[in-house]
Amino acid sequence: MGNHKLKKIGVLTSGGDSPGMNAAIRAVVRTALYHGVEVIGIREGYDGLVQAKFTAMGARSVSNIIDLGGTILKSARSDAFRTEEGRQKAYENCKNHGIDGLVVIGGDGTFTGAQIFSEEHGIKVIGVPGTIDNDIFGTDSTIGFDTALNTAMDAIDKIRDTATSHNRIFFIEVMGRDAGFIALHSGIATGAVDILIPEQKDSFEEFYKTLEESHKRGKVSNIVIVAEGEQLATTYELADKTKEKFPNADIRVSVLGHIQRGGRPSCADRVLASRLGYGAVIGLMKGLTNVMAGLRSNQLVYTPIEDAIKKHNEINKELLTVGEVLAL
Ligand code: F6P
């Protein structure tokens, strides 16, 4: 594929890190170099763009990172980039270093920054969805979601062992910000008795009924998965209220937290990151801007960044039914 316009691009990671971001950086760097485009690595997200924390990236600069969690470029939330002056400085840095396109890897906050920057200064930008939350419209899965799920699943499996030994009810909180994807999928994968997610209206009455029925059917230990964005109550409040309702129940809470953000990316995330990093550079070379590279039904697609930010990735309600039926 020929490329006659693009000479140099920048790549950055921003917002919460996710496993597979390094594989995406590697893909961006190597795809660009393959096509004769130079690459500048921008450290610490948009802060690095404002402060010109730039490093030239060669093919060897991304050796041995495909299997690493986190991001070698580091990530940050930038206050400076939220201001017009900050973005003006960022633009001048791009101009001075000859950067004519940007690949931004992150979630919706990252994409919002990219959109404003590109509209203000005409720099071409392409987004790559990297977040464990899977809450981005325009891709079936975000980079890091699969790894986070497997991390959560492993942790929940271990908790199940002790829950079973002690006949306990465990409330396990998983991440996802205001989305329930991690909760829903990890809950099904670990056979949870109930999965509480913000996308579904829950009530204490229904929840107590689920526990009562489970008890009647002979279950002596239970796993309840709670998304951190659950609207009914916080995980600790849920546990406290359940204890009030069932004083004889032995109840514990476990909040999995940032363990879900780290670790070696799964095979699925490495492949996804490689395809999307590749797709982002190809998109820039074709002259696309203000779009996000995603995979839908295993096909590389570009979605306007505006839609990726504004539209929501819908959960599959059928999965809730599957979880409910299989908790018999
Ligand atoms: O967006 C990724 C995420 O891990 C969310 O699931 C979580 O709500 C948030 O980031 C935590 O952010 P921080 O790392 O700033 O505590």
mmCIF file of C-alpha atoms and ligand atoms in Angstrom:
data_model
loop_
_atom_site.group_PDB
_atom_site.id
_atom_site.type_symbol
_atom_site.label_atom_id
_atom_site.label_comp_id
_atom_site.label_asym_id
_atom_site.label_seq_id
_atom_site.Cartn_x
_atom_site.Cartn_y
_atom_site.Cartn_z
ATOM 1 C CA MET A 1 0.000 0.000 0.000
ATOM 2 C CA GLY A 2 1.491 3.355 -0.985
ATOM 3 C CA ASN A 3 1.556 6.330 1.310
ATOM 4 C CA HIS A 4 2.346 9.704 -0.157
ATOM 5 C CA LYS A 5 1.044 12.123 2.422
ATOM 6 C CA LEU A 6 1.715 10.978 5.942
ATOM 7 C CA LYS A 7 5.316 11.499 7.088
ATOM 8 C CA LYS A 8 5.285 11.324 10.857
ATOM 9 C CA ILE A 9 2.699 10.280 13.416
ATOM 10 C CA GLY A 10 2.490 10.404 17.187
ATOM 11 C CA VAL A 11 1.109 7.692 19.443
ATOM 12 C CA LEU A 12 -0.055 8.034 23.034
ATOM 13 C CA THR A 13 -1.969 6.136 25.682
ATOM 14 C CA SER A 14 -4.314 7.999 27.984
ATOM 15 C CA GLY A 15 -6.855 7.408 30.767
ATOM 16 C CA GLY A 16 -6.963 4.158 32.722
ATOM 17 C CA ASP A 17 -4.440 1.676 31.353
ATOM 18 C CA SER A 18 -5.536 -1.726 30.088
ATOM 19 C CA PRO A 19 -3.723 -4.964 29.277
ATOM 20 C CA GLY A 20 -2.920 -5.014 25.564
ATOM 21 C CA MET A 21 -2.084 -1.315 25.230
ATOM 22 C CA ASN A 22 1.565 -2.255 24.676
ATOM 23 C CA ALA A 23 0.613 -4.659 21.906
ATOM 24 C CA ALA A 24 -1.340 -1.790 20.323
ATOM 25 C CA ILE A 25 1.649 0.597 20.579
ATOM 26 C CA ARG A 26 3.854 -2.057 18.975
ATOM 27 C CA ALA A 27 1.349 -2.508 16.146
ATOM 28 C CA VAL A 28 1.133 1.234 15.502
ATOM 29 C CA VAL A 29 4.917 1.658 15.479
ATOM 30 C CA ARG A 30 5.639 -1.319 13.253
ATOM 31 C CA THR A 31 2.798 -0.684 10.787
ATOM 32 C CA ALA A 32 3.899 2.921 10.361
ATOM 33 C CA LEU A 33 7.580 2.034 9.926
ATOM 34 C CA TYR A 34 6.681 -0.708 7.463
ATOM 35 C CA HIS A 35 4.998 1.963 5.330
ATOM 36 C CA GLY A 36 7.831 4.487 5.678
ATOM 37 C CA VAL A 37 6.079 6.677 8.246
ATOM 38 C CA GLU A 38 8.116 7.889 11.242
ATOM 39 C CA VAL A 39 6.679 7.482 14.745
ATOM 40 C CA ILE A 40 7.003 9.625 17.832
ATOM 41 C CA GLY A 41 6.030 8.058 21.162
ATOM 42 C CA ILE A 42 4.320 10.618 23.396
ATOM 43 C CA ARG A 43 4.843 9.845 27.081
ATOM 44 C CA GLU A 44 2.199 10.315 29.781
ATOM 45 C CA GLY A 45 -0.803 10.888 27.538
ATOM 46 C CA TYR A 46 -1.969 14.391 26.694
ATOM 47 C CA ASP A 47 0.307 15.855 29.355
ATOM 48 C CA GLY A 48 3.208 14.633 27.263
ATOM 49 C CA LEU A 49 1.707 16.280 24.202
ATOM 50 C CA VAL A 50 1.539 19.617 26.022
ATOM 51 C CA GLN A 51 5.023 19.257 27.474
ATOM 52 C CA ALA A 52 6.619 17.686 24.382
ATOM 53 C CA LYS A 53 7.638 14.469 26.124
ATOM 54 C CA PHE A 54 8.491 12.947 22.771
ATOM 55 C CA THR A 55 10.651 9.937 21.878
ATOM 56 C CA ALA A 56 11.389 8.647 18.384
ATOM 57 C CA MET A 57 10.229 5.030 18.144
ATOM 58 C CA GLY A 58 12.173 2.491 16.096
ATOM 59 C CA ALA A 59 11.120 -1.072 15.378
ATOM 60 C CA ARG A 60 13.328 -2.319 18.225
ATOM 61 C CA SER A 61 11.864 0.171 20.713
ATOM 62 C CA VAL A 62 8.783 -2.021 20.861
ATOM 63 C CA SER A 63 10.562 -5.374 21.057
ATOM 64 C CA ASN A 64 9.446 -7.694 23.850
ATOM 65 C CA ILE A 65 6.441 -5.644 24.929
ATOM 66 C CA ILE A 66 3.635 -7.620 23.302
ATOM 67 C CA ASP A 67 3.244 -9.686 26.468
ATOM 68 C CA LEU A 68 3.464 -6.810 28.967
ATOM 69 C CA GLY A 69 0.550 -5.304 30.882
ATOM 70 C CA GLY A 70 0.377 -1.556 31.488
ATOM 71 C CA THR A 71 1.751 0.864 28.929
ATOM 72 C CA ILE A 72 5.403 1.641 28.217
ATOM 73 C CA LEU A 73 4.330 5.162 27.194
ATOM 74 C CA LYS A 74 2.623 5.623 30.571
ATOM 75 C CA SER A 75 -0.742 7.235 31.033
ATOM 76 C CA ALA A 76 -2.021 10.358 32.760
ATOM 77 C CA ARG A 77 -5.075 12.522 33.148
ATOM 78 C CA SER A 78 -4.087 15.992 31.927
ATOM 79 C CA ASP A 79 -5.563 19.197 33.313
ATOM 80 C CA ALA A 80 -3.438 21.315 30.971
ATOM 81 C CA PHE A 81 -4.909 19.667 27.866
ATOM 82 C CA ARG A 82 -8.397 20.615 29.043
ATOM 83 C CA THR A 83 -7.496 24.278 28.486
ATOM 84 C CA GLU A 84 -7.275 26.052 25.117
ATOM 85 C CA GLU A 85 -3.769 27.273 25.943
ATOM 86 C CA GLY A 86 -2.673 23.734 26.738
ATOM 87 C CA ARG A 87 -4.023 22.436 23.450
ATOM 88 C CA GLN A 88 -2.406 25.353 21.571
ATOM 89 C CA LYS A 89 0.934 24.372 23.103
ATOM 90 C CA ALA A 90 0.296 20.744 22.150
ATOM 91 C CA TYR A 91 -0.428 21.811 18.575
ATOM 92 C CA GLU A 92 2.775 23.856 18.364
ATOM 93 C CA ASN A 93 4.739 20.866 19.647
ATOM 94 C CA CYS A 94 3.193 18.702 16.941
ATOM 95 C CA LYS A 95 3.990 21.306 14.293
ATOM 96 C CA ASN A 96 7.586 21.769 15.477
ATOM 97 C CA HIS A 97 8.178 18.012 15.399
ATOM 98 C CA GLY A 98 6.433 17.499 12.054
ATOM 99 C CA ILE A 99 3.685 15.291 13.507
ATOM 100 C CA ASP A 100 0.803 15.191 11.026
ATOM 101 C CA GLY A 101 -1.337 12.463 12.562
ATOM 102 C CA LEU A 102 -2.058 11.036 16.001
ATOM 103 C CA VAL A 103 -3.112 7.622 17.232
ATOM 104 C CA VAL A 104 -4.694 7.872 20.668
ATOM 105 C CA ILE A 105 -5.218 4.689 22.630
ATOM 106 C CA GLY A 106 -7.704 4.874 25.506
ATOM 107 C CA GLY A 107 -11.346 5.236 26.464
ATOM 108 C CA ASP A 108 -14.038 7.851 25.947
ATOM 109 C CA GLY A 109 -12.203 10.605 27.865
ATOM 110 C CA THR A 110 -9.231 10.077 25.568
ATOM 111 C CA PHE A 111 -11.452 10.276 22.501
ATOM 112 C CA THR A 112 -13.184 13.441 23.689
ATOM 113 C CA GLY A 113 -9.774 15.133 24.032
ATOM 114 C CA ALA A 114 -8.769 13.899 20.572
ATOM 115 C CA GLN A 115 -11.943 15.179 18.961
ATOM 116 C CA ILE A 116 -11.637 18.665 20.436
ATOM 117 C CA PHE A 117 -7.946 18.847 19.514
ATOM 118 C CA SER A 118 -8.520 17.744 15.965
ATOM 119 C CA GLU A 119 -11.442 20.134 15.458
ATOM 120 C CA GLU A 120 -9.485 23.063 16.868
ATOM 121 C CA HIS A 121 -6.197 22.461 15.089
ATOM 122 C CA GLY A 122 -6.907 20.211 12.140
ATOM 123 C CA ILE A 123 -4.543 17.429 13.233
ATOM 124 C CA LYS A 124 -5.690 14.028 11.995
ATOM 125 C CA VAL A 125 -6.566 11.650 14.817
ATOM 126 C CA ILE A 126 -7.610 8.038 15.032
ATOM 127 C CA GLY A 127 -8.732 6.398 18.249
ATOM 128 C CA VAL A 128 -7.987 2.861 19.394
ATOM 129 C CA PRO A 129 -10.329 1.609 22.152
ATOM 130 C CA GLY A 130 -8.259 0.565 25.153
ATOM 131 C CA THR A 131 -10.189 0.110 28.392
ATOM 132 C CA ILE A 132 -11.127 -2.849 30.533
ATOM 133 C CA ASP A 133 -14.716 -1.543 30.788
ATOM 134 C CA ASN A 134 -15.817 -2.487 27.239
ATOM 135 C CA ASP A 135 -18.101 0.557 27.248
ATOM 136 C CA ILE A 136 -17.131 1.986 23.856
ATOM 137 C CA PHE A 137 -19.561 1.949 20.953
ATOM 138 C CA GLY A 138 -18.177 0.801 17.592
ATOM 139 C CA THR A 139 -16.263 -2.301 18.619
ATOM 140 C CA ASP A 140 -17.424 -5.678 19.901
ATOM 141 C CA SER A 141 -14.667 -5.641 22.457
ATOM 142 C CA THR A 142 -12.195 -3.087 23.801
ATOM 143 C CA ILE A 143 -8.522 -3.876 24.361
ATOM 144 C CA GLY A 144 -8.094 -5.199 27.900
ATOM 145 C CA PHE A 145 -11.639 -6.390 28.478
ATOM 146 C CA ASP A 146 -10.866 -10.053 27.877
ATOM 147 C CA THR A 147 -7.785 -10.019 30.116
ATOM 148 C CA ALA A 148 -9.641 -8.208 32.905
ATOM 149 C CA LEU A 149 -12.410 -10.785 32.652
ATOM 150 C CA ASN A 150 -9.966 -13.638 32.977
ATOM 151 C CA THR A 151 -8.295 -11.957 35.943
ATOM 152 C CA ALA A 152 -11.662 -11.444 37.621
ATOM 153 C CA MET A 153 -12.696 -15.009 36.823
ATOM 154 C CA ASP A 154 -9.519 -16.472 38.354
ATOM 155 C CA ALA A 155 -9.964 -14.382 41.496
ATOM 156 C CA ILE A 156 -13.645 -15.292 41.831
ATOM 157 C CA ASP A 157 -12.851 -19.002 41.346
ATOM 158 C CA LYS A 158 -10.471 -18.751 44.289
ATOM 159 C CA ILE A 159 -13.050 -16.983 46.417
ATOM 160 C CA ARG A 160 -15.543 -19.707 45.533
ATOM 161 C CA ASP A 161 -13.238 -22.295 47.128
ATOM 162 C CA THR A 162 -13.300 -20.547 50.472
ATOM 163 C CA ALA A 163 -16.979 -19.567 50.152
ATOM 164 C CA THR A 164 -17.819 -23.261 49.689
ATOM 165 C CA SER A 165 -15.656 -24.388 52.608
ATOM 166 C CA HIS A 166 -17.329 -21.950 54.979
ATOM 167 C CA ASN A 167 -20.884 -21.973 53.575
ATOM 168 C CA ARG A 168 -20.668 -18.244 52.994
ATOM 169 C CA ILE A 169 -22.337 -15.672 50.799
ATOM 170 C CA PHE A 170 -19.696 -13.577 49.073
ATOM 171 C CA PHE A 171 -20.409 -10.191 47.529
ATOM 172 C CA ILE A 172 -17.673 -9.605 44.976
ATOM 173 C CA GLU A 173 -17.314 -6.181 43.420
ATOM 174 C CA VAL A 174 -15.764 -5.883 39.992
ATOM 175 C CA MET A 175 -14.760 -2.799 38.005
ATOM 176 C CA GLY A 176 -16.439 -1.325 34.938
ATOM 177 C CA ARG A 177 -17.109 2.273 35.959
ATOM 178 C CA ASP A 178 -20.795 2.829 35.041
ATOM 179 C CA ALA A 179 -20.994 -0.248 32.801
ATOM 180 C CA GLY A 180 -21.763 -3.833 33.804
ATOM 181 C CA PHE A 181 -19.856 -5.801 31.162
ATOM 182 C CA ILE A 182 -17.155 -7.168 33.462
ATOM 183 C CA ALA A 183 -19.771 -8.098 36.079
ATOM 184 C CA LEU A 184 -22.093 -9.779 33.609
ATOM 185 C CA HIS A 185 -19.455 -11.868 31.856
ATOM 186 C CA SER A 186 -17.440 -12.789 34.938
ATOM 187 C CA GLY A 187 -20.676 -13.604 36.782
ATOM 188 C CA ILE A 188 -21.746 -16.053 34.106
ATOM 189 C CA ALA A 189 -18.275 -17.571 33.873
ATOM 190 C CA THR A 190 -18.188 -18.216 37.632
ATOM 191 C CA GLY A 191 -21.768 -19.363 38.120
ATOM 192 C CA ALA A 192 -22.886 -16.452 40.285
ATOM 193 C CA VAL A 193 -26.281 -16.741 41.961
ATOM 194 C CA ASP A 194 -26.990 -13.121 41.034
ATOM 195 C CA ILE A 195 -25.310 -10.413 38.973
ATOM 196 C CA LEU A 196 -26.120 -6.803 39.809
ATOM 197 C CA ILE A 197 -25.343 -4.308 37.064
ATOM 198 C CA PRO A 198 -26.291 -0.672 36.467
ATOM 199 C CA GLU A 199 -27.985 -1.437 33.137
ATOM 200 C CA GLN A 200 -30.677 -3.426 34.953
ATOM 201 C CA LYS A 201 -33.025 -2.015 37.599
ATOM 202 C CA ASP A 202 -32.614 -4.150 40.730
ATOM 203 C CA SER A 203 -34.598 -4.227 43.967
ATOM 204 C CA PHE A 204 -33.838 -5.584 47.423
ATOM 205 C CA GLU A 205 -37.066 -7.616 47.362
ATOM 206 C CA GLU A 206 -36.069 -9.464 44.211
ATOM 207 C CA PHE A 207 -32.530 -9.930 45.420
ATOM 208 C CA TYR A 208 -33.653 -11.397 48.771
ATOM 209 C CA LYS A 209 -36.042 -13.671 46.910
ATOM 210 C CA THR A 210 -33.170 -14.966 44.774
ATOM 211 C CA LEU A 211 -31.179 -15.805 47.914
ATOM 212 C CA GLU A 212 -34.185 -17.402 49.637
ATOM 213 C CA GLU A 213 -34.928 -19.583 46.636
ATOM 214 C CA SER A 214 -31.302 -20.567 46.307
ATOM 215 C CA HIS A 215 -31.344 -21.598 49.982
ATOM 216 C CA LYS A 216 -34.542 -23.616 49.469
ATOM 217 C CA ARG A 217 -32.918 -25.449 46.575
ATOM 218 C CA GLY A 218 -30.146 -26.558 48.890
ATOM 219 C CA LYS A 219 -27.388 -24.085 48.097
ATOM 220 C CA VAL A 220 -25.235 -23.398 51.130
ATOM 221 C CA SER A 221 -22.812 -20.904 49.609
ATOM 222 C CA ASN A 222 -23.350 -18.207 47.044
ATOM 223 C CA ILE A 223 -21.385 -15.806 44.891
ATOM 224 C CA VAL A 224 -23.022 -12.471 44.121
ATOM 225 C CA ILE A 225 -21.256 -10.312 41.552
ATOM 226 C CA VAL A 226 -21.758 -6.571 41.906
ATOM 227 C CA ALA A 227 -20.669 -4.060 39.277
ATOM 228 C CA GLU A 228 -18.976 -1.048 40.872
ATOM 229 C CA GLY A 229 -21.543 1.172 39.121
ATOM 230 C CA GLU A 230 -24.551 -0.719 40.538
ATOM 231 C CA GLN A 231 -27.344 1.745 41.315
ATOM 232 C CA LEU A 232 -29.276 -0.100 44.029
ATOM 233 C CA ALA A 233 -26.609 0.302 46.728
ATOM 234 C CA THR A 234 -22.870 0.027 47.245
ATOM 235 C CA THR A 235 -21.465 -3.462 47.659
ATOM 236 C CA TYR A 236 -20.916 -2.933 51.382
ATOM 237 C CA GLU A 237 -24.463 -1.602 51.860
ATOM 238 C CA LEU A 238 -25.824 -4.602 50.001
ATOM 239 C CA ALA A 239 -23.911 -6.929 52.290
ATOM 240 C CA ASP A 240 -25.010 -5.070 55.435
ATOM 241 C CA LYS A 241 -28.669 -5.040 54.434
ATOM 242 C CA THR A 242 -28.535 -8.713 53.505
ATOM 243 C CA LYS A 243 -27.090 -9.489 56.938
ATOM 244 C CA GLU A 244 -29.979 -7.577 58.556
ATOM 245 C CA LYS A 245 -32.469 -9.565 56.501
ATOM 246 C CA PHE A 246 -30.759 -12.944 57.048
ATOM 247 C CA PRO A 247 -28.978 -12.647 60.427
ATOM 248 C CA ASN A 248 -27.789 -16.265 60.328
ATOM 249 C CA ALA A 249 -26.042 -15.874 56.990
ATOM 250 C CA ASP A 250 -22.241 -15.751 57.020
ATOM 251 C CA ILE A 251 -21.444 -12.875 54.671
ATOM 252 C CA ARG A 252 -18.191 -11.458 53.323
ATOM 253 C CA VAL A 253 -17.300 -8.746 50.808
ATOM 254 C CA SER A 254 -14.384 -8.767 48.405
ATOM 255 C CA VAL A 255 -13.573 -5.798 46.151
ATOM 256 C CA LEU A 256 -11.275 -6.961 43.364
ATOM 257 C CA GLY A 257 -10.116 -3.452 42.398
ATOM 258 C CA HIS A 258 -7.086 -2.603 40.277
ATOM 259 C CA ILE A 259 -5.857 -6.176 40.004
ATOM 260 C CA GLN A 260 -8.273 -6.210 37.032
ATOM 261 C CA ARG A 261 -6.247 -3.553 35.229
ATOM 262 C CA GLY A 262 -2.881 -5.305 35.206
ATOM 263 C CA GLY A 263 -1.209 -8.484 34.064
ATOM 264 C CA ARG A 264 -0.188 -10.171 30.836
ATOM 265 C CA PRO A 265 -2.694 -9.543 28.091
ATOM 266 C CA SER A 266 -4.677 -12.566 26.927
ATOM 267 C CA CYS A 267 -4.231 -13.939 23.425
ATOM 268 C CA ALA A 268 -7.544 -12.361 22.375
ATOM 269 C CA ASP A 269 -6.408 -8.935 23.587
ATOM 270 C CA ARG A 270 -3.020 -9.199 21.865
ATOM 271 C CA VAL A 271 -4.644 -10.098 18.568
ATOM 272 C CA LEU A 272 -7.277 -7.380 18.945
ATOM 273 C CA ALA A 273 -4.630 -4.774 19.845
ATOM 274 C CA SER A 274 -2.460 -5.816 16.900
ATOM 275 C CA ARG A 275 -5.355 -5.548 14.460
ATOM 276 C CA LEU A 276 -6.590 -2.209 15.789
ATOM 277 C CA GLY A 277 -3.115 -0.648 15.985
ATOM 278 C CA TYR A 278 -2.522 -1.757 12.411
ATOM 279 C CA GLY A 279 -5.980 -0.508 11.386
ATOM 280 C CA ALA A 280 -5.414 2.895 12.973
ATOM 281 C CA VAL A 281 -2.275 3.560 10.930
ATOM 282 C CA ILE A 282 -3.854 2.275 7.724
ATOM 283 C CA GLY A 283 -6.811 4.586 8.416
ATOM 284 C CA LEU A 284 -4.541 7.606 8.870
ATOM 285 C CA MET A 285 -2.716 6.731 5.667
ATOM 286 C CA LYS A 286 -6.041 6.655 3.836
ATOM 287 C CA GLY A 287 -6.734 10.152 5.108
ATOM 288 C CA LEU A 288 -9.343 9.196 7.718
ATOM 289 C CA THR A 289 -9.656 11.392 10.774
ATOM 290 C CA ASN A 290 -11.848 11.688 13.851
ATOM 291 C CA VAL A 291 -12.722 8.020 13.727
ATOM 292 C CA MET A 292 -12.075 5.046 15.972
ATOM 293 C CA ALA A 293 -10.776 1.735 14.685
ATOM 294 C CA GLY A 294 -12.825 -1.171 16.020
ATOM 295 C CA LEU A 295 -13.666 -4.781 15.279
ATOM 296 C CA ARG A 296 -17.272 -5.730 14.626
ATOM 297 C CA SER A 297 -18.146 -9.291 13.681
ATOM 298 C CA ASN A 298 -14.414 -9.836 13.196
ATOM 299 C CA GLN A 299 -14.139 -7.041 10.599
ATOM 300 C CA LEU A 300 -12.069 -3.895 10.952
ATOM 301 C CA VAL A 301 -14.448 -0.919 10.961
ATOM 302 C CA TYR A 302 -14.091 2.814 11.524
ATOM 303 C CA THR A 303 -16.705 4.612 13.626
ATOM 304 C CA PRO A 304 -16.924 8.398 13.967
ATOM 305 C CA ILE A 305 -15.318 9.294 17.294
ATOM 306 C CA GLU A 306 -18.425 11.305 18.131
ATOM 307 C CA ASP A 307 -20.542 8.130 17.977
ATOM 308 C CA ALA A 308 -17.960 6.124 19.909
ATOM 309 C CA ILE A 309 -18.224 8.670 22.720
ATOM 310 C CA LYS A 310 -21.953 9.407 22.675
ATOM 311 C CA LYS A 311 -23.562 6.084 21.820
ATOM 312 C CA HIS A 312 -23.406 3.340 24.381
ATOM 313 C CA ASN A 313 -22.311 -0.204 23.979
ATOM 314 C CA GLU A 314 -25.464 -2.132 24.894
ATOM 315 C CA ILE A 315 -25.243 -5.158 27.125
ATOM 316 C CA ASN A 316 -26.797 -8.324 25.784
ATOM 317 C CA LYS A 317 -29.883 -8.809 27.986
ATOM 318 C CA GLU A 318 -30.011 -12.481 27.027
ATOM 319 C CA LEU A 319 -26.892 -12.981 29.124
ATOM 320 C CA LEU A 320 -28.791 -11.880 32.224
ATOM 321 C CA THR A 321 -31.409 -14.526 31.531
ATOM 322 C CA VAL A 322 -28.719 -17.150 30.950
ATOM 323 C CA GLY A 323 -27.144 -16.260 34.307
ATOM 324 C CA GLU A 324 -30.519 -16.453 36.048
ATOM 325 C CA VAL A 325 -31.550 -19.780 34.501
ATOM 326 C CA LEU A 326 -28.205 -21.448 35.185
ATOM 327 C CA ALA A 327 -28.209 -20.339 38.813
ATOM 328 C CA LEU A 328 -30.958 -22.922 39.474
HETATM 329 O O1 F6P B 1 -11.984 2.836 33.188
HETATM 330 C C1 F6P B 1 -11.197 1.848 33.767
HETATM 331 C C2 F6P B 1 -11.357 1.828 35.266
HETATM 332 O O2 F6P B 1 -10.539 0.807 35.795
HETATM 333 C C3 F6P B 1 -12.803 1.663 35.759
HETATM 334 O O3 F6P B 1 -13.245 0.340 35.687
HETATM 335 C C4 F6P B 1 -12.705 2.227 37.147
HETATM 336 O O4 F6P B 1 -13.940 2.749 37.556
HETATM 337 C C5 F6P B 1 -11.687 3.336 36.991
HETATM 338 O O5 F6P B 1 -10.947 3.056 35.819
HETATM 339 C C6 F6P B 1 -10.735 3.472 38.140
HETATM 340 O O6 F6P B 1 -9.940 4.592 37.900
HETATM 341 P P1 F6P B 1 -8.629 4.946 38.735
HETATM 342 O O7 F6P B 1 -7.525 4.078 38.212
HETATM 343 O O8 F6P B 1 -8.405 6.380 38.487
HETATM 344 O O9 F6P B 1 -8.909 4.612 40.165
#
